[in-house]
C-alpha cells in the first residue's frame, strides 16, 4: 500500500486546514486509517484514527477541534483541523493498517508526511 498525503501549509492560530491522504496499491489490505504527527524534537504521536466501519478515536489534545473522515470508495482519509494552535505545528503522517493505536501501526504503512505550521 502506498499513501500520498496533501493539504499541509502555513496558517494563523485559529485557522483551519484540511489534510487528505489517498491510498493506492494493495488496497484490499486497508483497514484502519488515520493520522499521526511529529513536532520538531518530539516523538511521533497519535492524532486520530477511523476504522472501515467508521469507528473513530481522537487524541485528547485534538478532540472538539479535529474531525477525521474517510471515503472508502476513494480509499481516502481526511483530517479537518479547526481552531488550530501553534502547538499543532508538526509533520502530519497518514497511516493505514490492521490496527492504529496510540503506540503505532500494526501491519500497515506510512505516508510521506505533510508539514503543518501554525503561527501565533
Coordinates of N, CA, C and O in Angstrom, one line a residue:
X1 N 0.8 -1.2 0.0 CA 0.0 0.0 0.0 C 0.9 1.2 0.0 O 1.9 1.3 0.7
X2 N 0.6 2.2 -0.8 CA 1.3 3.5 -0.9 C 0.3 4.6 -0.4 O -0.9 4.5 -0.8
X3 N 0.7 5.5 0.4 CA -0.1 6.6 0.9 C 0.5 7.9 0.4 O 1.7 8.1 0.6
X4 N -0.4 8.8 -0.1 CA 0.0 10.1 -0.5 C -0.8 11.2 0.2 O -2.0 11.3 0.0
X5 N -0.1 11.9 1.1 CA -0.8 12.9 1.9 C -0.6 14.3 1.2 O 0.4 14.6 0.6
X6 N -1.6 15.2 1.4 CA -1.5 16.5 0.9 C -2.4 17.4 1.8 O -3.2 16.9 2.7
X7 N -2.2 18.7 1.6 CA -3.1 19.7 2.3 C -2.4 20.5 3.4 O -3.1 21.4 4.0
X8 N -1.2 20.2 3.7 CA -0.5 20.9 4.8 C -0.2 22.4 4.3 O -0.4 22.7 3.1
X9 N 0.3 23.2 5.2 CA 0.6 24.5 4.9 C 0.8 25.4 6.1 O 0.9 24.9 7.2
X10 N 0.9 26.7 5.9 CA 1.0 27.7 6.9 C -0.3 28.4 7.2 O -0.9 28.9 6.2
X11 N -0.7 28.5 8.5 CA -1.9 29.1 8.8 C -1.8 29.8 10.1 O -0.9 29.4 11.0
X12 N -2.6 30.9 10.3 CA -2.5 31.6 11.6 C -3.3 30.8 12.7 O -4.2 30.0 12.3
X13 N -3.0 31.1 13.9 CA -3.7 30.5 15.0 C -5.2 30.8 14.9 O -5.5 31.9 14.5
X14 N -6.0 29.8 15.1 CA -7.4 29.9 15.0 C -7.9 29.5 13.6 O -9.2 29.4 13.4
X15 N -7.0 29.3 12.7 CA -7.4 29.0 11.3 C -7.7 27.5 11.1 O -7.7 26.7 12.1
X16 N -7.9 27.1 9.9 CA -8.3 25.8 9.6 C -7.4 25.2 8.4 O -7.0 26.0 7.5
X17 N -7.3 23.9 8.4 CA -6.7 23.2 7.3 C -7.3 21.9 7.1 O -7.9 21.3 8.1
X18 N -7.3 21.4 5.9 CA -7.8 20.0 5.6 C -6.8 19.2 5.0 O -6.3 19.5 3.9
X19 N -6.4 18.1 5.6 CA -5.5 17.2 5.1 C -6.2 16.0 4.4 O -7.3 15.6 4.8
X20 N -5.6 15.5 3.3 CA -6.1 14.4 2.6 C -5.0 13.3 2.4 O -3.8 13.7 2.4
X21 N -5.4 12.1 2.4 CA -4.4 11.0 2.2 C -5.1 9.9 1.3 O -6.1 9.3 1.7
X22 N -4.5 9.7 0.2 CA -5.0 8.7 -0.8 C -4.2 7.4 -0.7 O -3.0 7.5 -0.8
X23 N -4.8 6.3 -0.6 CA -4.1 5.0 -0.6 C -4.2 4.4 -1.9 O -5.3 4.4 -2.6
X24 N -3.2 3.7 -2.4 CA -3.2 3.0 -3.6 C -2.3 1.8 -3.5 O -1.7 1.6 -2.5
X25 N -2.4 0.9 -4.5 CA -1.7 -0.3 -4.4 C -2.6 -1.5 -3.9 O -3.7 -1.6 -4.4
X26 N -2.1 -2.2 -2.9 CA -2.9 -3.3 -2.4 C -4.0 -2.9 -1.5 O -4.0 -3.1 -0.3
X27 N -5.0 -2.2 -2.1 CA -6.0 -1.5 -1.3 C -6.9 -2.5 -0.5 O -7.5 -2.1 0.4
X28 N -6.9 -3.8 -0.9 CA -7.7 -4.7 -0.2 C -7.2 -4.9 1.2 O -7.9 -5.5 2.0
X29 N -6.0 -4.5 1.4 CA -5.4 -4.7 2.8 C -5.7 -3.5 3.7 O -5.3 -3.5 4.9
X30 N -6.4 -2.5 3.2 CA -6.7 -1.3 4.0 C -7.7 -1.6 5.1 O -8.8 -2.1 4.8
X31 N -7.4 -1.3 6.3 CA -8.4 -1.5 7.4 C -8.5 -0.1 8.1 O -9.1 0.8 7.5
X32 N -7.9 0.1 9.2 CA -7.9 1.3 9.9 C -7.1 2.4 9.1 O -6.1 2.0 8.4
X33 N -7.5 3.6 9.1 CA -6.7 4.7 8.5 C -6.6 5.8 9.6 O -7.5 5.9 10.5
X34 N -5.6 6.6 9.5 CA -5.5 7.6 10.5 C -4.3 8.5 10.3 O -3.7 8.5 9.3
X35 N -4.1 9.4 11.3 CA -3.1 10.4 11.3 C -2.3 10.4 12.6 O -2.8 10.2 13.7
X36 N -1.0 10.6 12.4 CA -0.1 10.8 13.5 C 0.7 12.1 13.2 O 0.6 12.6 12.0
X37 N 1.4 12.7 14.2 CA 2.1 13.9 13.9 C 3.4 13.9 14.7 O 3.5 13.2 15.8
X38 N 4.4 14.6 14.2 CA 5.7 14.7 14.9 C 6.2 16.1 14.9 O 6.5 16.6 13.8
X39 N 6.3 16.7 16.0 CA 6.8 18.1 16.1 C 8.3 18.0 16.2 O 8.9 16.9 16.6
X40 N 9.0 19.0 15.9 CA 10.5 19.1 15.9 C 11.0 18.7 17.3 O 10.5 19.2 18.3
X41 N 11.9 17.7 17.4 CA 12.5 17.3 18.6 C 11.6 16.4 19.5 O 12.0 16.1 20.6
X42 N 10.4 16.1 19.0 CA 9.5 15.3 19.8 C 9.3 13.9 19.1 O 9.6 13.7 17.9
X43 N 8.7 13.0 19.9 CA 8.3 11.7 19.3 C 7.0 11.8 18.5 O 6.2 12.7 18.8
X44 N 6.9 10.9 17.6 CA 5.6 10.9 16.8 C 4.5 10.5 17.8 O 4.6 9.6 18.6
X45 N 3.3 11.2 17.6 CA 2.2 10.9 18.4 C 0.9 10.7 17.6 O 0.8 11.2 16.5
X46 N 0.0 9.9 18.2 CA -1.2 9.6 17.6 C -2.1 10.9 17.6 O -2.1 11.6 18.5
X47 N -2.8 11.1 16.5 CA -3.8 12.2 16.4 C -5.2 11.6 16.3 O -6.1 12.0 17.1
X48 N -5.5 10.8 15.3 CA -6.9 10.3 15.1 C -6.8 9.1 14.2 O -5.9 8.9 13.4
X49 N -7.9 8.2 14.4 CA -8.0 7.0 13.5 C -9.4 6.8 13.3 O -10.3 7.2 14.0
X50 N -9.7 6.0 12.2 CA -11.0 5.7 11.8 C -11.0 4.3 11.2 O -10.1 4.0 10.3
X51 N -11.9 3.4 11.6 CA -11.9 2.0 11.1 C -12.7 2.0 9.8 O -13.4 3.0 9.4
X52 N -12.7 0.8 9.1 CA -13.5 0.6 7.9 C -15.0 0.9 8.2 O -15.7 1.4 7.4
X53 N -15.5 0.6 9.4 CA -16.8 0.8 9.8 C -17.0 2.2 10.4 O -18.1 2.5 11.0
X54 N -16.0 3.1 10.3 CA -16.0 4.5 10.7 C -16.2 4.6 12.3 O -16.8 5.6 12.7
X55 N -15.6 3.7 13.0 CA -15.4 3.9 14.4 C -14.2 4.8 14.6 O -13.2 4.6 14.0
X56 N -14.3 5.9 15.4 CA -13.3 6.9 15.5 C -12.7 7.1 16.8 O -13.4 6.9 17.9
X57 N -11.4 7.4 16.9 CA -10.7 7.7 18.1 C -9.9 9.0 17.8 O -9.4 9.2 16.7
X58 N -9.8 9.8 18.9 CA -9.0 11.0 18.8 C -8.1 11.1 20.0 O -8.4 10.7 21.1
X59 N -7.0 11.8 19.8 CA -6.1 12.2 20.9 C -6.9 13.2 21.7 O -7.6 14.1 21.1
X60 N -6.7 13.3 23.0 CA -7.4 14.2 23.8 C -7.0 15.7 23.4 O -7.9 16.6 23.5
X61 N -5.8 15.9 22.9 CA -5.4 17.2 22.5 C -6.1 17.8 21.3 O -6.0 19.0 21.1
X62 N -6.8 17.0 20.5 CA -7.4 17.5 19.3 C -8.9 17.3 19.4 O -9.6 17.8 18.4
X63 N -9.5 16.6 20.4 CA -10.9 16.4 20.5 C -11.6 17.8 20.4 O -11.3 18.7 21.1
X64 N -12.7 17.8 19.6 CA -13.5 19.0 19.5 C -13.0 20.0 18.5 O -13.7 21.0 18.2
X65 N -11.8 19.8 18.0 CA -11.2 20.7 17.0 C -10.9 20.0 15.7 O -11.0 20.6 14.7
X66 N -10.5 18.8 15.8 CA -10.2 18.0 14.5 C -11.3 17.0 14.3 O -11.9 16.4 15.2
X67 N -11.5 16.7 13.0 CA -12.5 15.7 12.6 C -11.9 14.8 11.5 O -11.4 15.3 10.5
X68 N -11.9 13.6 11.8 CA -11.4 12.6 10.8 C -12.6 12.0 10.1 O -13.6 11.7 10.7
X69 N -12.4 11.7 8.8 CA -13.4 11.0 8.0 C -12.7 10.2 6.9 O -11.5 10.4 6.6
X70 N -13.5 9.4 6.3 CA -12.9 8.6 5.2 C -14.0 8.3 4.1 O -15.2 8.3 4.4
X71 N -13.5 8.2 2.9 CA -14.3 7.8 1.8 C -13.8 6.5 1.3 O -12.7 6.4 0.6
X72 N -14.4 5.4 1.6 CA -14.0 4.1 1.2 C -14.0 3.8 -0.3 O -13.2 3.0 -0.8
X73 N -14.8 4.5 -1.0 CA -14.9 4.4 -2.5 C -13.7 5.0 -3.1 O -13.3 4.7 -4.2
X74 N -13.0 5.9 -2.4 CA -11.9 6.6 -3.0 C -10.6 6.3 -2.2 O -9.5 6.8 -2.5
X75 N -10.7 5.3 -1.2 CA -9.5 4.9 -0.4 C -8.8 6.2 0.1 O -7.6 6.3 0.1
X76 N -9.6 7.1 0.6 CA -9.0 8.4 1.1 C -9.5 8.7 2.5 O -10.7 8.4 2.9
X77 N -8.6 9.2 3.3 CA -8.9 9.6 4.6 C -8.6 11.1 4.7 O -7.7 11.6 4.1
X78 N -9.5 11.8 5.5 CA -9.3 13.3 5.6 C -9.2 13.6 7.1 O -9.6 12.9 8.0
X79 N -8.5 14.8 7.3 CA -8.4 15.3 8.6 C -8.7 16.8 8.5 O -7.9 17.6 8.0
X80 N -9.9 17.2 9.0 CA -10.3 18.6 9.1 C -9.9 19.1 10.4 O -10.2 18.6 11.5
X81 N -9.0 20.2 10.3 CA -8.4 20.8 11.5 C -8.9 22.2 11.7 O -8.6 23.0 10.8
X82 N -9.6 22.4 12.8 CA -10.1 23.8 13.1 C -9.5 24.3 14.4 O -9.0 23.5 15.1
X83 N -9.7 25.6 14.6 CA -9.2 26.2 15.8 C -7.7 25.8 16.0 O -7.3 25.5 17.2
X84 N -6.9 25.9 15.0 CA -5.5 25.5 15.1 C -4.7 26.3 16.1 O -5.0 27.5 16.2
X85 N -3.8 25.7 16.8 CA -3.0 26.3 17.8 C -1.5 26.1 17.3 O -1.1 25.2 16.6
X86 N -0.6 27.0 17.8 CA 0.8 26.9 17.5 C 1.3 25.5 17.9 O 2.2 25.0 17.2
X87 N 0.8 24.9 18.9 CA 1.3 23.6 19.4 C 0.9 22.5 18.4 O 1.3 21.3 18.6
X88 N 0.0 22.8 17.5 CA -0.4 21.8 16.5 C 0.7 21.7 15.3 O 0.6 20.8 14.5
X89 N 1.6 22.6 15.4 CA 2.7 22.6 14.4 C 3.5 21.3 14.4 O 4.0 20.9 15.4
X90 N 3.5 20.6 13.3 CA 4.2 19.3 13.2 C 4.2 18.8 11.7 O 3.5 19.4 10.9
X91 N 4.9 17.7 11.5 CA 4.7 17.0 10.3 C 3.6 16.0 10.5 O 3.7 15.2 11.5
X92 N 2.6 16.0 9.7 CA 1.5 15.0 9.9 C 1.6 13.9 8.9 O 1.8 14.1 7.7
X93 N 1.5 12.7 9.4 CA 1.7 11.5 8.7 C 0.4 10.7 8.6 O -0.2 10.5 9.7
X94 N 0.0 10.3 7.5 CA -1.2 9.4 7.4 C -0.6 7.9 7.5 O 0.5 7.7 7.2
X95 N -1.5 7.1 7.9 CA -1.1 5.7 8.1 C -2.3 4.8 7.9 O -3.5 5.2 8.0
X96 N -2.1 3.5 7.6 CA -3.1 2.6 7.5 C -2.6 1.2 7.9 O -1.4 1.0 7.9
X97 N -3.4 0.4 8.4 CA -3.0 -0.9 8.9 C -4.2 -1.7 9.5 O -5.3 -1.2 9.5
X98 N -3.9 -2.9 10.0 CA -4.9 -3.7 10.6 C -5.4 -3.0 11.9 O -6.6 -3.3 12.3
X99 N -4.6 -2.2 12.5 CA -5.0 -1.5 13.7 C -4.1 -0.3 13.9 O -2.8 -0.4 13.8
X100 N -4.7 0.8 14.2 CA -3.9 2.0 14.5 C -4.1 2.4 16.0 O -5.3 2.5 16.4
X101 N -3.1 2.4 16.8 CA -3.2 2.7 18.2 C -2.3 3.9 18.6 O -1.5 4.4 17.8
X102 N -2.4 4.3 19.8 CA -1.5 5.4 20.3 C -0.1 5.0 20.2 O 0.8 5.8 20.2
X103 N 0.2 3.7 20.3 CA 1.6 3.2 20.2 C 2.1 3.1 18.8 O 3.3 3.1 18.6
X104 N 1.2 3.0 17.8 CA 1.7 2.9 16.4 C 0.8 2.1 15.6 O -0.4 1.9 15.9
X105 N 1.3 1.7 14.4 CA 0.5 1.0 13.4 C 0.9 -0.5 13.4 O 2.0 -0.9 13.5
X106 N -0.2 -1.3 13.4 CA 0.0 -2.8 13.3 C -0.2 -3.2 11.9 O -1.2 -3.0 11.3
X107 N 0.8 -3.9 11.3 CA 0.8 -4.5 10.0 C 0.3 -3.5 9.0 O -0.8 -3.7 8.3
X108 N 1.0 -2.3 8.8 CA 0.5 -1.3 7.9 C 1.6 -0.6 7.2 O 2.7 -1.1 7.0
X109 N 1.2 0.7 6.8 CA 2.1 1.5 6.0 C 2.0 3.0 6.4 O 0.9 3.4 7.0
X110 N 3.0 3.7 6.1 CA 3.0 5.2 6.5 C 3.1 6.0 5.2 O 3.8 5.6 4.2
X111 N 2.5 7.2 5.2 CA 2.7 8.1 4.1 C 3.9 8.9 4.4 O 4.6 8.8 5.4
X112 N 4.2 9.9 3.4 CA 5.5 10.6 3.5 C 5.4 11.8 4.4 O 6.5 12.4 4.7
X113 N 4.3 12.2 4.9 CA 4.2 13.4 5.8 C 3.9 14.7 5.0 O 4.4 14.9 3.9
X114 N 3.2 15.5 5.7 CA 2.9 16.9 5.2 C 3.0 17.9 6.3 O 2.6 17.6 7.4
X115 N 3.7 19.0 6.1 CA 4.0 19.9 7.1 C 2.8 20.8 7.4 O 2.3 21.4 6.5
X116 N 2.5 21.0 8.7 CA 1.5 21.9 9.1 C 2.2 22.9 10.1 O 2.8 22.5 11.1
X117 N 2.1 24.2 9.8 CA 2.7 25.2 10.6 C 1.7 26.2 11.0 O 1.0 26.8 10.1
X118 N 1.5 26.4 12.3 CA 0.5 27.4 12.8 C 1.3 28.5 13.5 O 2.0 28.3 14.5
X119 N 1.1 29.7 13.0 CA 1.8 30.9 13.5 C 0.9 31.5 14.6 O -0.3 31.5 14.5
X120 N 1.5 32.1 15.6 CA 0.8 32.8 16.7 C 0.5 34.2 16.3 O 1.0 34.8 15.4

